[in-house]
Coordinates of C-alpha atoms in Angstrom, one line a residue:
M1 CA -10.5 -26.8 -2.4
R2 CA -12.6 -27.1 -5.7
V3 CA -14.2 -23.7 -5.3
L4 CA -10.9 -22.0 -4.5
A5 CA -9.4 -23.1 -7.4
C6 CA -13.1 -21.8 -10.0
L7 CA -12.8 -18.3 -8.3
W8 CA -8.8 -17.9 -9.0
F9 CA -9.4 -18.8 -12.4
A10 CA -12.3 -16.7 -13.0
C11 CA -10.3 -13.7 -11.5
A12 CA -7.5 -14.5 -13.3
S13 CA -9.4 -14.2 -16.7
V14 CA -11.0 -11.0 -16.1
Q15 CA -7.8 -9.5 -14.8
A16 CA -6.4 -10.8 -18.3
E17 CA -9.3 -9.4 -20.0
A18 CA -8.8 -5.6 -18.5
S19 CA -4.8 -6.0 -18.8
S20 CA -5.7 -6.4 -22.5
M21 CA -8.1 -3.4 -23.2
A22 CA -6.9 -1.3 -25.7
P23 CA -7.2 2.6 -25.6
L24 CA -10.6 3.8 -27.0
T25 CA -8.8 6.0 -29.1
A26 CA -6.1 7.9 -31.1
E27 CA -5.5 10.7 -29.2
P28 CA -4.0 10.0 -25.8
G29 CA -5.9 11.0 -22.6
D30 CA -4.9 14.5 -21.1
A31 CA -4.6 14.3 -17.2
V32 CA -5.3 18.4 -16.8
R33 CA -8.7 17.6 -18.5
G34 CA -8.9 13.8 -16.4
R35 CA -8.7 15.6 -13.0
A36 CA -11.3 18.3 -14.0
I37 CA -13.6 15.5 -15.2
V38 CA -12.9 13.8 -11.4
A39 CA -13.7 17.0 -9.6
N40 CA -16.6 18.3 -11.8
R41 CA -19.9 17.4 -10.0
Q42 CA -22.2 17.3 -12.6
L43 CA -19.9 15.3 -14.9
G44 CA -18.0 12.3 -13.4
L45 CA -19.5 12.1 -10.1
C46 CA -16.2 10.6 -8.9
L47 CA -16.4 12.4 -6.0
L48 CA -19.4 11.1 -4.4
C49 CA -18.1 8.0 -4.0
H50 CA -14.6 8.3 -4.4
S51 CA -11.5 10.9 -2.2
G52 CA -9.1 12.2 -4.1
P53 CA -6.2 14.6 -3.9
V54 CA -8.4 16.9 -4.8
P55 CA -8.0 19.6 -2.3
E56 CA -10.7 22.5 -3.7
E57 CA -13.7 19.9 -3.3
R58 CA -14.8 19.2 -0.1
F59 CA -17.2 16.6 1.3
Q60 CA -15.7 13.6 -1.0
G61 CA -16.9 9.8 -0.9
N62 CA -15.3 7.4 1.3
L63 CA -18.1 4.4 0.0
A64 CA -15.4 3.4 -2.6
P65 CA -11.4 3.0 -2.7
P66 CA -9.6 6.4 -2.5
L67 CA -8.1 7.3 -5.9
D68 CA -4.8 8.2 -4.6
G69 CA -2.4 5.8 -5.5
A70 CA -4.5 4.0 -8.1
G71 CA -1.7 4.9 -10.7
A72 CA 0.2 2.5 -8.3
R73 CA -2.1 -0.5 -7.8
W74 CA -3.8 -0.7 -11.3
S75 CA -2.3 -0.4 -14.9
A76 CA -3.8 2.1 -17.6
A77 CA -5.6 -1.3 -18.8
Q78 CA -7.1 -2.2 -15.7
L79 CA -8.3 1.5 -15.0
R80 CA -9.8 1.8 -18.2
M81 CA -11.8 -1.3 -18.0
R82 CA -13.2 -0.5 -14.2
M83 CA -14.3 2.6 -16.3
V84 CA -15.7 1.3 -19.1
D85 CA -17.3 -1.5 -17.1
A86 CA -16.9 -2.4 -13.4
S87 CA -19.2 -5.1 -13.5
T88 CA -16.9 -7.1 -15.2
F89 CA -14.9 -6.9 -11.5
N90 CA -18.1 -7.1 -9.1
P91 CA -21.1 -7.9 -10.7
E92 CA -22.4 -6.5 -7.3
T93 CA -21.0 -2.8 -7.8
V94 CA -22.5 0.0 -7.2
M95 CA -20.1 2.0 -9.7
P96 CA -21.6 3.0 -13.1
S97 CA -20.2 1.3 -16.7
Y98 CA -19.0 4.9 -17.4
F99 CA -19.1 3.7 -21.6
K100 CA -21.6 1.0 -22.0
P101 CA -24.6 2.6 -23.4
G102 CA -26.9 2.5 -20.8
S103 CA -30.0 0.5 -21.5
A104 CA -31.1 -0.5 -18.0
A105 CA -34.2 -0.9 -17.0
R106 CA -34.3 2.0 -15.1
T107 CA -32.4 4.2 -17.6
P108 CA -34.6 7.1 -18.8
A109 CA -35.1 7.0 -22.4
A110 CA -33.4 10.1 -23.3
L111 CA -30.3 8.5 -21.9
Q112 CA -30.8 5.0 -23.6
N113 CA -28.2 3.6 -25.1
K114 CA -25.8 6.5 -24.6
T115 CA -22.9 6.1 -22.7
I116 CA -21.9 9.1 -19.6
L117 CA -18.5 9.5 -20.9
S118 CA -16.9 9.9 -24.4
A119 CA -14.0 7.3 -25.3
Q120 CA -11.7 10.4 -24.8
Q121 CA -12.8 11.5 -21.7
V122 CA -12.6 8.0 -20.3
E123 CA -8.9 8.2 -21.6
D124 CA -8.4 11.6 -19.7
V125 CA -9.4 10.0 -16.6
V126 CA -7.4 7.3 -16.8
A127 CA -4.4 9.2 -18.0
Y128 CA -4.9 11.3 -14.8
L129 CA -5.4 8.5 -12.7
Q130 CA -2.1 6.8 -14.0
T131 CA -0.3 10.3 -12.6
L132 CA -1.6 9.2 -8.7
R133 CA 1.2 7.4 -8.0
T134 CA 1.4 7.3 -4.0
A135 CA -1.8 6.8 -1.3
P136 CA -2.2 9.6 1.2

């Protein structure tokens, strides 16, 4: 029971941290640009692991939860935190940290201390995901 209580408190603190994550930019995210990032196989690579309502992109992933309904499941702050550093929720995740400077052991020298997406791109993707309110 004690372990269960500790686990609950740990999850609650991570959720509280994610719920309080403020936007990364003063400019609001643009859902159209966000959709383009999600669909882009060179930039976001979202559809490598996730599936979503992007019918023009074939061969979508099934490793991670579908993006459909993401806006109903999580707040903008929670989605932002997942994009910034998904390991906050699951230390074993394979989802990259899109806005955490790369400095892991296997990060190429050219990418050291750089982020995958810019702050505005993260906000754009969050804006797009917030539009996804229904599951398939």
